[in-house]
Amino acid sequence: MKKNIRQGALALMLTAGSLASLLTGCASTGNASEKTAETFPKKDPVELLENGLTKKTDDGVILHAWCWNFNTIRENMGEIAAAGYSAVQTSPIMKCRVGSDNKTPALDIAGTGAWWYHYQPTEYVVGNYQLGTEAEFKAMCEEAHKYGVKVIVDSVLNHCTSEYEYISPRIKALSEKNNPKQDLFHDMTKGGWRETDRYLETQRDLSGLWDWNTQNPVVQNYLQNFLKTCVKDGADGFRFDAAKLVELPDDTSATYGNSFASNFWPVVLQNGSTFQYGEVLQEGGAHLYSPALKAGGYDDNDSSRLATYHKIRFGEEKEYNLHTTGSFYGMRVRDAVSFRNVSVSFVSDYLLPKGVNPNNIVTWVESHDNYCNDASYKKIDEQQAIQAWAIVAGRSAGTPLFFDRPMGSSSTTPWGENKVGPAGSDMYRDAQVVAVNFFHNDMGNEDEALSNPNGDTSVLMIERGKKGFIIVNTKKTDVVLDGASMLTVEDGTYTDQVYGGSFTVADGKLKGSVKAGKVAVVYNRTGSSTAHKFKPAVSVSKASQNFATETITVELVGRGVSTIGYRINDGRTVPGQNGESVVLGQDLKNNEKVKLTVFGYDETGKTVAEKTFEYTKEVYLGNTIVAMDPAAFPGWKQVYLYAYYNNGERMNASWPGVKMKNENGVWTYVLPFGLEDAIVIFNNGSGGNGNQYEGITVDGENSIREENKISVSKGEKKILTREKEWKLWK
């Protein structure tokens, strides 16, 4: 039996060089800028508002306020603007299915409420039970425009709900024929859509959802009028769900001909908005990353027809191009940060078909579909998502979309607090994210140059013209960049807009350092974001929780405050700084708690924000012991044990794990609570294949063979003998 291995665990088993080779075919060396073969016209100069946001949606970044309701978005509009988002995207706002029986409202993201119900329209009017009323939508748009923030509405034009009886009688009355099912909808008896043919892709239903007859002018006008109503109520643009499943004017099929082609898009796009993009997920021979495949694991012959969607234009006084998603690039950057391989050759290519201008795509790290259906929350944590965001939004092309995960979510609890309506994770306004957002805005149409400083493929630098640069450090250690070559940024002293550190460039060489796993956004801001400030608030990177490791490390977060401080239990209050790490739990016994209180102060030293968090160390059962005979690896002066459970759902500590104790001539370690059924890796703390023993064989598909894992079960005592045999130990 084969089982997918957690990406982080795989990375532990490979050296940096072999990992880079595995992912890209070759390791990037030196500071080299790489460009794709095709060139496209440079973006027009970017106009900024007084608060640092972009005047045009295309030029800025978009916050996907997934599952936030209208009132929540309105109440947080100042925070959204202060975080550098020029637009906010809502979830679908039309009337939708109500629970599993269309009668019982529930507001769970997953469960009885189900986020996907607002992707099952029952009538095209503004407002639904999940997000709010039309009046609340109008109030939200009015508030957004006060800050210069544009509103993008997620719209479902391909289909209605899956139960015909739930579709509004007013929709059915649109047809003057005896059978509205045949007039208003495609034939639902032929089976679901297929990517193998444009007719099958666009004329068949999606998972049993009633598929609009998009060739029918009555349907086109009905949906266009809904979009016009949204614009009248304050919307500035639209995202079109499942746009790839709606035909184009020149679509054709070798089997079915071209009679299904229609003018649906040229009609419905004439709705008065200024920014519209379709969800056109790329396709081809492969949709998931695999290092065994050529060309980086992706294959796309443009069967998704991105270039043709981009050619559709709309607008009256000024014409605009329809944009589409660039889904493959999101996969690429997630892979890059999860494997800590951000080599230029791996991350520079937008993975677009020939002839597609990257300025016409909406880029992302995650979308709600990636998060929910592909479980990207298991592949990258929030900090890795921030690293990937710095790559996506630090670059010059595209319009980046930031997906805000649910509040309290994690790799094991993806839905977090599991409520439709409240705001999601604070990740959208993390100091690194905010700095990247304003960097994107301020850099405008400056050219980009990508490099791996000093040839280190786990670190990426994105230079934008002569003005500034972003450095993404995916390593688990700080990186010192003294002597790294700059490609375009001129000599001078620059400030990290995240943590305030100083970087200097002299004679084309960089001097500075970046914290482990962090993003540095380095330039001297001349623009102003002072028109809208964050409300005073303090937080930490990990909410109150139980932990099964020796210690827990949290980072301090301050927004809208001049300085911050913290206090552990009832000790004295000590000064801190944004992003500072605090280690807790060193002296805790089993089931004991530690309390961390964080304070925020204004310029006068007055406390303007305060919040307390509690962390409980889980109990040790003490009856599951792992041991190693020193004779197994006589050259190891110290032995570490890395233990993980359920493909990395839990682990005893970040790599290399925890130091084992040498007791009576044997290295030993007692596994903590929650890790009694663990996979274990012995190592000497140095990394690399020769310095660790895991009994795991990696094959070409990044999988492990079950029989080769070394593991221990609850209550067992096991030892790795001098013969490197894994045996019960008495």
XYZ file of C-alpha atoms in Angstrom:
730
model
C 0.000 0.000 0.000
C 1.204 3.502 -0.811
C 0.343 6.568 1.132
C 1.025 10.222 0.383
C 3.685 11.640 2.630
C 3.447 15.036 4.268
C 5.442 17.465 2.175
C 7.397 18.835 5.126
C 8.514 15.360 6.133
C 9.695 14.644 2.600
C 11.796 17.783 2.625
C 13.532 16.593 5.756
C 14.830 13.517 3.972
C 16.485 15.351 1.129
C 19.364 17.770 0.937
C 18.656 21.225 -0.428
C 20.485 20.427 -3.635
C 18.736 17.135 -4.297
C 15.347 18.709 -3.523
C 15.948 21.516 -5.996
C 17.024 18.970 -8.562
C 13.952 16.854 -7.868
C 11.585 19.749 -8.376
C 13.095 21.627 -11.277
C 15.523 19.299 -12.982
C 18.439 21.515 -12.007
C 19.430 23.766 -9.160
C 19.509 27.501 -9.818
C 22.939 29.015 -9.259
C 23.955 32.602 -8.668
C 21.825 35.700 -8.999
C 20.285 35.305 -12.428
C 17.175 36.953 -13.802
C 15.032 34.746 -15.990
C 12.216 35.816 -18.310
C 9.725 33.883 -20.361
C 10.231 33.908 -24.126
C 7.120 35.947 -24.839
C 6.969 39.671 -24.176
C 3.839 41.777 -23.793
C 3.172 45.517 -23.691
C 4.075 47.101 -20.366
C 1.242 48.038 -18.043
C 0.084 51.631 -18.148
C 1.333 53.851 -15.305
C -0.540 53.111 -12.078
C -2.602 55.862 -10.439
C -2.729 55.858 -6.643
C -5.304 57.374 -4.322
C -4.213 59.447 -1.327
C -4.452 56.417 0.952
C -2.085 54.352 -1.187
C -4.737 52.225 -2.891
C -4.860 51.930 -6.665
C -7.454 53.813 -8.647
C -8.058 50.835 -10.944
C -8.927 47.358 -9.679
C -6.561 45.790 -12.230
C -3.544 47.521 -10.691
C -4.142 46.625 -7.047
C -4.791 43.568 -4.914
C -8.161 42.066 -4.017
C -9.257 40.648 -0.660
C -11.495 37.592 -1.031
C -13.673 38.030 2.065
C -14.916 34.476 1.794
C -18.079 33.808 3.810
C -18.031 37.274 5.424
C -21.480 38.852 5.387
C -22.201 42.359 4.130
C -22.278 43.949 7.582
C -18.980 42.345 8.579
C -17.287 43.619 5.428
C -18.750 47.096 5.993
C -17.644 47.174 9.634
C -14.106 46.164 8.656
C -13.769 48.411 5.596
C -11.301 50.725 7.319
C -9.133 47.722 8.188
C -9.371 46.427 4.609
C -8.226 49.783 3.226
C -5.480 50.123 5.838
C -4.220 46.680 4.794
C -3.702 47.888 1.218
C -6.550 46.147 -0.619
C -7.939 48.181 -3.498
C -10.932 45.851 -3.854
C -12.898 43.347 -1.811
C -14.621 40.293 -3.293
C -17.803 38.960 -1.736
C -19.229 35.471 -1.811
C -22.245 35.055 -4.191
C -24.992 37.488 -3.226
C -28.059 36.191 -5.098
C -30.899 34.334 -3.407
C -29.736 30.774 -2.819
C -30.652 27.387 -1.493
C -31.473 27.355 2.234
C -30.000 24.295 3.888
C -30.438 20.724 2.719
C -34.233 21.042 2.615
C -34.366 24.633 1.299
C -36.272 25.545 4.466
C -33.903 25.401 7.429
C -31.329 28.205 7.529
C -27.980 27.384 9.062
C -24.803 29.403 9.026
C -22.077 26.779 9.240
C -19.289 27.022 6.679
C -19.246 23.230 6.566
C -22.116 21.102 7.841
C -25.804 21.943 7.798
C -25.212 25.478 6.540
C -22.639 24.553 3.917
C -20.723 27.340 2.145
C -21.582 25.811 -1.231
C -25.279 26.641 -0.859
C -24.579 30.221 -1.889
C -23.246 28.717 -5.137
C -26.722 27.244 -5.752
C -28.900 30.169 -6.865
C -32.671 29.894 -6.670
C -33.448 33.424 -7.913
C -31.300 36.303 -9.209
C -32.080 39.090 -6.786
C -29.592 40.865 -4.520
C -29.376 39.410 -1.024
C -29.568 36.016 0.654
C -29.946 34.541 4.133
C -26.202 33.870 4.447
C -24.765 37.280 3.552
C -27.522 39.828 4.130
C -30.198 41.977 2.512
C -30.026 44.246 -0.530
C -30.088 47.279 1.788
C -27.095 45.894 3.677
C -25.298 45.260 0.377
C -25.864 48.876 -0.664
C -24.591 50.130 2.699
C -21.479 47.975 2.340
C -20.744 49.349 -1.139
C -21.282 52.919 0.024
C -18.822 52.389 2.875
C -16.285 50.795 0.526
C -16.364 53.756 -1.839
C -15.639 56.156 1.028
C -12.243 54.470 1.283
C -11.698 54.063 -2.436
C -12.221 50.292 -2.183
C -13.989 48.603 -5.113
C -16.537 45.814 -4.628
C -16.259 42.630 -6.712
C -19.289 40.336 -6.594
C -18.880 36.591 -7.057
C -21.615 35.613 -9.524
C -22.946 32.211 -10.548
C -24.226 32.453 -14.119
C -23.601 28.898 -15.322
C -26.234 27.130 -13.241
C -28.941 27.255 -10.598
C -29.435 24.875 -7.686
C -29.594 21.098 -8.058
C -33.288 20.708 -7.186
C -35.653 22.014 -9.857
C -38.441 22.480 -7.301
C -36.283 24.988 -5.400
C -35.862 27.259 -8.425
C -38.067 30.356 -8.137
C -41.431 30.347 -9.971
C -40.422 33.777 -11.294
C -37.514 32.167 -13.146
C -39.711 29.430 -14.556
C -42.194 32.082 -15.704
C -39.525 33.602 -17.952
C -40.358 30.929 -20.523
C -43.374 31.354 -22.773
C -43.105 27.746 -23.859
C -44.896 24.777 -22.357
C -41.702 23.226 -20.986
C -39.466 25.748 -19.160
C -37.013 22.966 -18.341
C -36.161 22.532 -22.014
C -36.342 26.234 -22.839
C -34.370 27.724 -19.950
C -31.953 24.902 -19.183
C -29.722 22.492 -21.040
C -30.743 18.849 -21.266
C -30.075 17.378 -17.817
C -30.453 13.771 -18.954
C -27.212 13.558 -20.954
C -24.747 13.306 -18.057
C -22.176 15.690 -16.625
C -19.586 17.883 -18.306
C -16.292 16.612 -19.710
C -13.052 18.484 -20.409
C -12.387 16.375 -23.506
C -14.619 18.441 -25.775
C -15.872 22.043 -25.700
C -19.445 20.956 -26.406
C -19.395 18.447 -23.562
C -17.666 20.995 -21.366
C -20.186 23.788 -21.870
C -23.516 22.100 -22.606
C -23.658 19.526 -19.829
C -24.448 20.040 -16.166
C -21.998 20.490 -13.303
C -22.620 17.909 -10.578
C -26.343 17.776 -11.246
C -26.865 21.563 -10.963
C -29.502 22.915 -13.339
C -27.453 24.298 -16.221
C -28.710 27.528 -17.809
C -29.508 27.482 -21.528
C -27.011 30.247 -22.106
C -27.846 30.425 -25.828
C -31.362 31.665 -24.989
C -31.628 35.503 -25.260
C -34.233 35.470 -22.480
C -31.714 33.842 -20.144
C -28.959 36.216 -21.245
C -31.094 39.295 -20.605
C -32.299 37.980 -17.246
C -28.771 37.422 -15.996
C -27.512 40.684 -17.479
C -30.270 42.593 -15.673
C -29.196 41.006 -12.399
C -25.628 42.216 -12.962
C -26.910 45.693 -13.823
C -28.859 45.718 -10.557
C -25.689 44.841 -8.659
C -23.867 47.738 -10.340
C -26.744 50.092 -9.584
C -26.527 49.010 -5.942
C -22.797 49.783 -5.852
C -20.862 46.820 -7.293
C -17.768 47.701 -9.352
C -17.035 44.339 -10.928
C -17.676 40.621 -10.999
C -16.083 37.210 -10.684
C -17.913 34.597 -12.766
C -17.987 31.155 -11.221
C -17.455 28.204 -13.599
C -16.977 30.573 -16.557
C -15.124 27.844 -18.431
C -18.399 25.920 -18.583
C -20.139 28.641 -20.586
C -19.549 28.668 -24.344
C -17.670 31.297 -26.348
C -18.792 32.949 -29.611
C -16.407 30.839 -31.713
C -16.562 27.529 -29.851
C -16.680 24.412 -31.967
C -16.481 20.657 -31.615
C -15.168 18.045 -34.038
C -18.059 15.790 -33.023
C -20.921 18.215 -32.387
C -20.140 21.118 -34.728
C -20.422 24.793 -33.725
C -24.148 25.306 -33.358
C -23.773 25.607 -29.586
C -21.548 28.734 -29.812
C -23.301 31.878 -28.558
C -22.933 35.565 -27.759
C -23.627 35.007 -24.055
C -20.449 36.712 -22.839
C -20.587 39.748 -25.173
C -24.149 40.323 -23.906
C -23.915 39.796 -20.141
C -20.611 41.659 -19.773
C -22.271 44.897 -20.885
C -23.481 45.666 -17.384
C -21.729 48.917 -16.447
C -18.891 47.492 -14.344
C -15.184 48.176 -14.870
C -13.504 44.892 -13.849
C -14.705 41.381 -14.633
C -12.971 38.026 -14.561
C -13.999 34.452 -15.146
C -13.066 31.312 -13.278
C -11.436 29.454 -16.159
C -9.405 26.702 -14.558
C -6.556 25.558 -16.748
C -6.538 22.010 -17.991
C -4.476 19.631 -20.024
C -2.692 16.370 -19.442
C -2.032 17.005 -15.753
C -3.685 19.116 -13.081
C -1.640 18.203 -10.043
C 2.054 18.731 -9.442
C 4.350 15.742 -9.891
C 8.141 15.993 -10.160
C 8.119 12.897 -12.360
C 6.434 14.870 -15.140
C 8.363 16.969 -17.603
C 8.109 20.770 -17.752
C 7.676 21.091 -14.015
C 4.709 18.766 -13.823
C 2.132 20.791 -15.757
C 0.744 20.438 -19.252
C -1.675 22.881 -20.850
C -2.450 23.170 -24.551
C -5.010 25.925 -23.856
C -8.003 23.648 -24.158
C -9.383 25.979 -21.483
C -9.196 28.784 -24.111
C -7.800 31.504 -21.833
C -6.666 33.666 -24.747
C -10.125 33.649 -26.313
C -11.855 34.622 -23.083
C -9.388 37.515 -22.778
C -10.334 38.815 -26.230
C -13.909 39.516 -25.144
C -14.307 43.215 -24.449
C -16.923 45.248 -22.611
C -17.620 48.805 -21.526
C -19.145 51.936 -23.001
C -17.008 55.040 -22.443
C -13.893 52.858 -22.209
C -13.394 49.261 -23.225
C -11.954 46.598 -20.936
C -10.799 43.026 -21.468
C -12.384 40.123 -19.640
C -9.797 38.654 -17.280
C -9.538 35.039 -16.177
C -7.956 33.124 -13.372
C -4.420 31.728 -13.711
C -4.909 28.561 -11.698
C -1.707 26.692 -12.528
C 0.462 29.435 -11.060
C -1.277 29.111 -7.710
C -0.368 25.418 -7.695
C 3.207 26.295 -8.575
C 3.775 28.761 -5.729
C 2.123 26.462 -3.190
C 4.484 23.703 -4.277
C 7.434 26.095 -4.152
C 6.962 27.199 -0.547
C 5.905 23.788 0.757
C 9.089 22.222 -0.630
C 11.146 25.326 0.213
C 12.265 25.526 -3.400
C 11.747 29.032 -4.759
C 14.364 28.832 -7.484
C 13.833 31.375 -10.235
C 13.465 28.648 -12.813
C 10.604 27.172 -10.791
C 8.591 30.259 -9.782
C 9.136 32.701 -12.643
C 6.933 31.003 -15.257
C 3.255 31.945 -14.982
C 2.433 28.619 -16.693
C 0.172 30.235 -19.267
C -0.519 28.988 -22.782
C 1.250 30.715 -25.624
C -0.230 34.096 -26.474
C -1.840 34.729 -23.072
C -0.849 38.040 -21.502
C -0.162 37.540 -17.771
C -1.506 41.045 -17.124
C -4.971 39.662 -17.930
C -5.019 37.005 -15.245
C -6.086 37.036 -11.615
C -3.389 35.303 -9.594
C -3.769 33.698 -6.206
C -2.069 31.476 -3.673
C -5.347 29.763 -2.818
C -8.957 29.995 -3.884
C -11.920 28.729 -1.893
C -11.992 25.675 -4.178
C -8.315 24.878 -3.537
C -8.871 25.295 0.161
C -12.056 23.253 0.461
C -11.749 20.637 -2.264
C -7.983 20.175 -2.638
C -7.291 20.630 1.096
C -4.484 23.138 0.572
C -4.689 23.903 4.305
C -2.906 20.567 4.848
C -0.137 21.453 2.401
C 0.805 24.938 3.543
C 0.279 26.728 6.845
C -0.585 30.407 7.178
C 3.037 31.574 7.198
C 3.761 29.585 4.059
C 0.659 31.106 2.485
C 2.128 34.519 3.332
C 5.450 33.548 1.741
C 3.590 32.499 -1.398
C 1.553 35.714 -1.349
C 4.773 37.740 -1.364
C 5.786 35.920 -4.554
C 2.406 36.364 -6.250
C 1.798 39.987 -5.251
C 5.429 41.080 -5.363
C 5.593 40.429 -9.087
C 4.579 42.871 -11.803
C 1.910 40.980 -13.767
C -1.649 40.015 -12.953
C -4.180 41.148 -10.369
C -3.512 39.197 -7.136
C -6.412 37.851 -5.057
C -5.840 37.114 -1.353
C -8.045 34.309 -0.009
C -8.828 34.821 3.674
C -9.053 31.528 5.522
C -11.683 30.963 8.245
C -10.997 32.319 11.708
C -9.220 29.765 13.891
C -8.491 27.384 11.036
C -5.525 25.013 10.963
C -4.341 21.872 9.201
C -6.545 19.771 11.486
C -9.508 22.168 11.867
C -9.859 23.760 8.415
C -13.226 25.369 9.156
C -12.062 27.023 12.364
C -14.997 28.674 14.093
C -17.136 27.334 11.226
C -19.481 30.290 10.831
C -20.699 32.122 7.748
C -20.885 35.828 8.533
C -17.990 36.794 10.841
C -14.596 37.922 9.569
C -12.036 35.282 8.727
C -8.446 34.896 9.847
C -6.361 37.942 10.760
C -3.850 36.671 8.199
C -5.240 39.138 5.648
C -3.815 42.014 7.704
C -0.591 40.393 8.881
C 2.245 42.915 8.845
C 4.021 41.001 6.068
C 0.870 40.871 3.923
C 0.151 44.567 4.426
C 3.682 45.542 3.449
C 3.503 43.349 0.340
C 0.159 44.905 -0.640
C 1.465 48.456 -0.517
C 4.672 47.389 -2.245
C 2.528 46.029 -5.083
C 0.617 49.307 -5.278
C 3.674 51.552 -4.993
C 5.764 49.664 -7.545
C 3.147 50.283 -10.229
C 4.407 49.155 -13.621
C 8.091 48.916 -12.642
C 9.885 46.021 -14.333
C 10.732 42.960 -12.273
C 13.917 40.932 -11.851
C 13.933 37.635 -9.952
C 16.997 36.021 -8.384
C 18.117 33.542 -5.749
C 20.613 35.475 -3.597
C 23.995 33.761 -3.448
C 22.506 30.855 -5.387
C 20.301 29.747 -2.469
C 17.141 28.280 -4.020
C 15.272 28.450 -0.714
C 15.432 32.258 -0.828
C 13.836 34.413 -3.535
C 14.410 38.107 -4.231
C 12.019 40.111 -6.390
C 13.452 43.461 -7.470
C 11.168 46.077 -8.977
C 13.061 48.570 -11.086
C 15.471 50.711 -9.089
C 13.012 51.260 -6.241
C 12.981 48.250 -3.967
C 12.725 44.518 -3.462
C 11.019 41.690 -1.604
C 12.941 38.784 -0.088
C 11.111 35.542 0.701
C 13.007 33.293 3.104
C 11.471 29.804 3.166
C 14.287 28.444 5.368
C 13.747 27.581 9.010
C 16.777 29.658 9.938
C 17.646 33.328 9.535
C 19.446 34.121 6.304
C 22.297 36.621 6.046
C 22.585 38.091 2.566
C 25.889 39.942 2.777
C 27.419 40.158 -0.690
C 24.390 39.044 -2.705
C 24.319 40.668 -6.137
C 21.556 43.113 -7.033
C 20.246 43.195 -10.576
C 18.375 46.503 -10.823
C 18.015 48.270 -7.452
C 20.446 51.172 -7.128
C 22.909 51.742 -4.315
C 21.465 53.165 -1.114
C 19.986 52.371 2.296
C 16.516 50.856 2.430
C 14.071 49.958 5.206
C 12.202 46.702 5.718
C 8.574 47.876 5.869
C 7.627 44.813 7.940
C 10.085 44.766 10.837
C 11.995 48.027 10.365
C 15.410 46.496 9.699
C 17.945 48.260 7.495
C 19.345 46.938 4.212
C 22.151 48.547 2.246
C 23.163 48.211 -1.376
C 26.732 49.285 -2.180
C 28.518 48.665 -5.464
C 25.627 46.454 -6.497
C 25.989 44.200 -3.436
C 23.338 43.684 -0.748
C 23.852 43.614 3.002
C 21.062 42.595 5.361
C 19.290 39.641 6.946
C 15.811 38.093 6.885
C 14.181 36.197 9.744
C 13.539 32.473 9.475
C 10.482 31.756 7.342
C 9.673 35.439 6.965
C 9.210 38.017 4.242
C 11.176 41.274 4.053
C 9.627 44.111 2.033
C 12.464 46.519 1.445
C 12.060 49.997 -0.012
C 11.687 53.585 1.111
C 8.015 54.452 1.004
C 7.122 57.868 -0.308
C 3.412 57.189 -0.634
C 0.981 57.677 2.221
C -1.213 55.101 3.898
C -1.957 57.351 6.854
C -5.416 58.359 5.672
C -6.751 55.072 7.088
C -5.128 53.365 10.035
C -5.791 50.086 11.777
C -7.824 50.178 14.941
C -5.488 49.567 17.895
C -5.228 45.805 18.311
C -2.773 43.203 19.564
C -2.662 39.496 18.889
C -0.329 36.529 18.538
C 0.399 34.055 15.779
C -1.143 31.110 17.680
C -4.433 31.450 19.547
C -5.049 29.908 22.965
C -4.579 26.149 22.669
C -3.216 22.935 24.121
C 0.221 21.827 22.978
C 1.933 18.443 23.123
C 5.521 19.653 22.677
C 8.094 20.720 25.245
C 7.485 24.382 24.451
C 5.302 26.508 22.211
C 6.561 29.540 20.292
C 4.228 32.411 19.405
C 4.890 35.687 17.641
C 3.640 39.044 18.858
C 1.379 41.034 16.547
C 0.483 44.704 16.871
C -1.687 46.808 14.564
C -2.495 50.468 14.930
C -0.236 50.779 17.969
C 3.061 52.593 18.442
C 4.777 49.942 20.599
C 3.869 46.626 22.190
C 4.778 44.731 25.347
C 3.966 41.395 26.912
C 3.702 39.675 30.272
C 3.989 35.962 31.080
C 1.646 34.894 33.898
C 1.954 37.489 36.663
C 5.525 38.486 35.885
C 6.718 41.909 34.894
C 5.733 43.504 31.603
C 8.618 43.638 29.133
C 8.885 45.581 25.865
C 8.452 43.646 22.633
C 8.252 44.292 18.939
C 6.061 43.231 16.068
C 7.013 39.748 14.907
C 9.062 38.943 18.013
C 8.992 35.282 19.050
C 8.150 34.348 22.638
C 8.849 30.813 23.880
C 6.420 29.488 26.481
C 6.036 26.348 28.579
C 9.672 25.564 29.457
C 8.920 24.962 33.135
C 5.372 23.650 32.864
C 4.375 20.299 34.263
C 1.726 18.138 32.692
C -1.676 19.816 32.350
C -0.350 23.146 33.644
C -1.200 26.432 31.913
C 0.821 29.463 30.983
C -0.799 32.861 30.394
C 0.500 35.421 27.918
C -0.863 38.969 27.964
C -0.004 41.331 25.114
C -0.307 45.122 25.373
C -0.422 47.837 22.720
C 0.586 51.438 23.462
C 0.082 54.727 21.653
C 2.784 57.367 21.116
C 2.385 58.635 24.714
C 2.773 55.178 26.232
C -0.919 54.823 27.067
C -2.347 51.299 26.828
C -4.821 51.245 23.934
C -5.098 47.473 23.370
C -4.769 44.381 25.556
C -5.427 40.678 25.031
C -4.655 37.508 27.001
C -3.976 33.995 25.701
C -3.663 30.678 27.570
C -1.671 27.599 26.597
C -1.907 24.194 28.300
C 0.809 21.549 28.097
C -0.696 18.139 27.353
C -0.062 15.284 29.742
C 2.713 12.752 29.137
C 1.591 9.173 29.572
C 5.233 8.225 29.968
C 4.815 4.635 28.803
C 5.793 4.999 25.131
C 9.562 5.115 24.810
C 11.844 5.299 21.784
C 15.493 4.312 22.129
C 18.626 3.967 19.991
C 21.819 2.035 20.587
C 24.756 4.485 20.100
C 26.579 1.740 18.204
C 24.062 2.081 15.362
C 25.715 5.383 14.446
C 28.975 5.601 16.403
C 29.942 8.913 14.782
C 26.896 10.769 16.144
C 27.759 12.856 19.190
C 24.122 13.870 19.753
C 20.884 12.216 18.616
C 17.573 13.935 17.857
C 14.199 12.286 17.385
C 11.617 13.749 15.020
C 8.194 12.145 15.538
C 5.076 12.850 13.508
C 1.547 11.507 13.451
C -0.921 11.121 10.565
C 1.282 12.598 7.818
C 2.314 15.542 9.939
C -0.979 16.338 11.637
C 1.041 16.495 14.854
C 4.782 16.469 15.498
C 6.943 16.636 18.595
C 8.872 19.716 17.391
C 10.029 21.315 14.191
C 12.968 19.619 12.485
C 15.312 18.156 13.708
C 12.960 17.291 16.587
C 13.924 16.876 20.234
C 17.317 15.931 21.711
C 17.333 12.395 23.086
C 18.866 11.666 26.514
C 21.791 9.294 26.942
C 20.756 7.128 29.875
C 22.823 4.092 30.862
C 24.536 4.047 27.472
C 21.331 4.233 25.398
C 19.709 7.230 23.714
C 16.075 7.486 24.928
C 13.028 9.699 24.463
C 9.520 9.525 25.955
C 6.876 10.351 23.374
C 4.410 13.030 24.553
C 0.638 12.816 24.712
C -0.959 12.622 21.286
C 2.136 11.204 19.649
C 2.154 7.677 21.093
C 1.318 6.309 17.628
C 4.064 8.038 15.687
C 6.448 7.667 12.777
C 9.957 8.417 14.011
C 13.132 9.680 12.370
C 16.493 9.537 14.135
C 19.061 12.169 13.148
C 22.139 13.968 14.440
C 20.725 17.444 13.869
C 22.743 18.132 10.730
C 20.245 17.105 8.037
C 21.084 15.310 4.821
C 20.707 11.674 3.871
C 23.857 10.533 5.691
C 22.866 12.131 8.974
C 19.436 10.640 9.556
C 17.726 7.276 9.739
C 14.062 7.011 9.029
C 13.547 3.680 7.309
C 11.505 5.442 4.649
C 11.896 4.892 0.935
C 10.877 7.784 -1.292
C 9.694 6.877 -4.768
C 9.154 9.006 -7.850
C 5.672 10.039 -6.780
C 6.670 11.526 -3.418
C 5.089 8.558 -1.657
C 6.404 6.238 1.016
C 6.169 2.501 1.245
C 4.201 1.580 4.317
C 6.392 -1.400 5.164
C 9.513 0.757 5.397
C 8.271 3.238 7.980
C 9.586 2.848 11.504
C 6.884 3.545 14.018
C 5.898 3.001 17.608
C 2.463 2.323 19.076
C 0.957 3.543 22.323
C 2.506 1.807 25.334
C 5.393 0.265 23.365
C 9.089 0.535 24.104
C 11.187 0.176 20.977
C 14.865 0.463 20.172
C 16.968 0.827 17.042
C 19.711 -1.743 17.631
C 23.373 -1.567 16.607
C 22.389 -3.714 13.590
C 19.819 -1.026 12.709
C 16.920 -3.331 13.469
C 13.741 -1.862 14.935
C 12.781 -4.101 17.885
C 10.758 -4.153 21.049
C 12.865 -3.090 24.024
C 12.532 -4.430 27.534
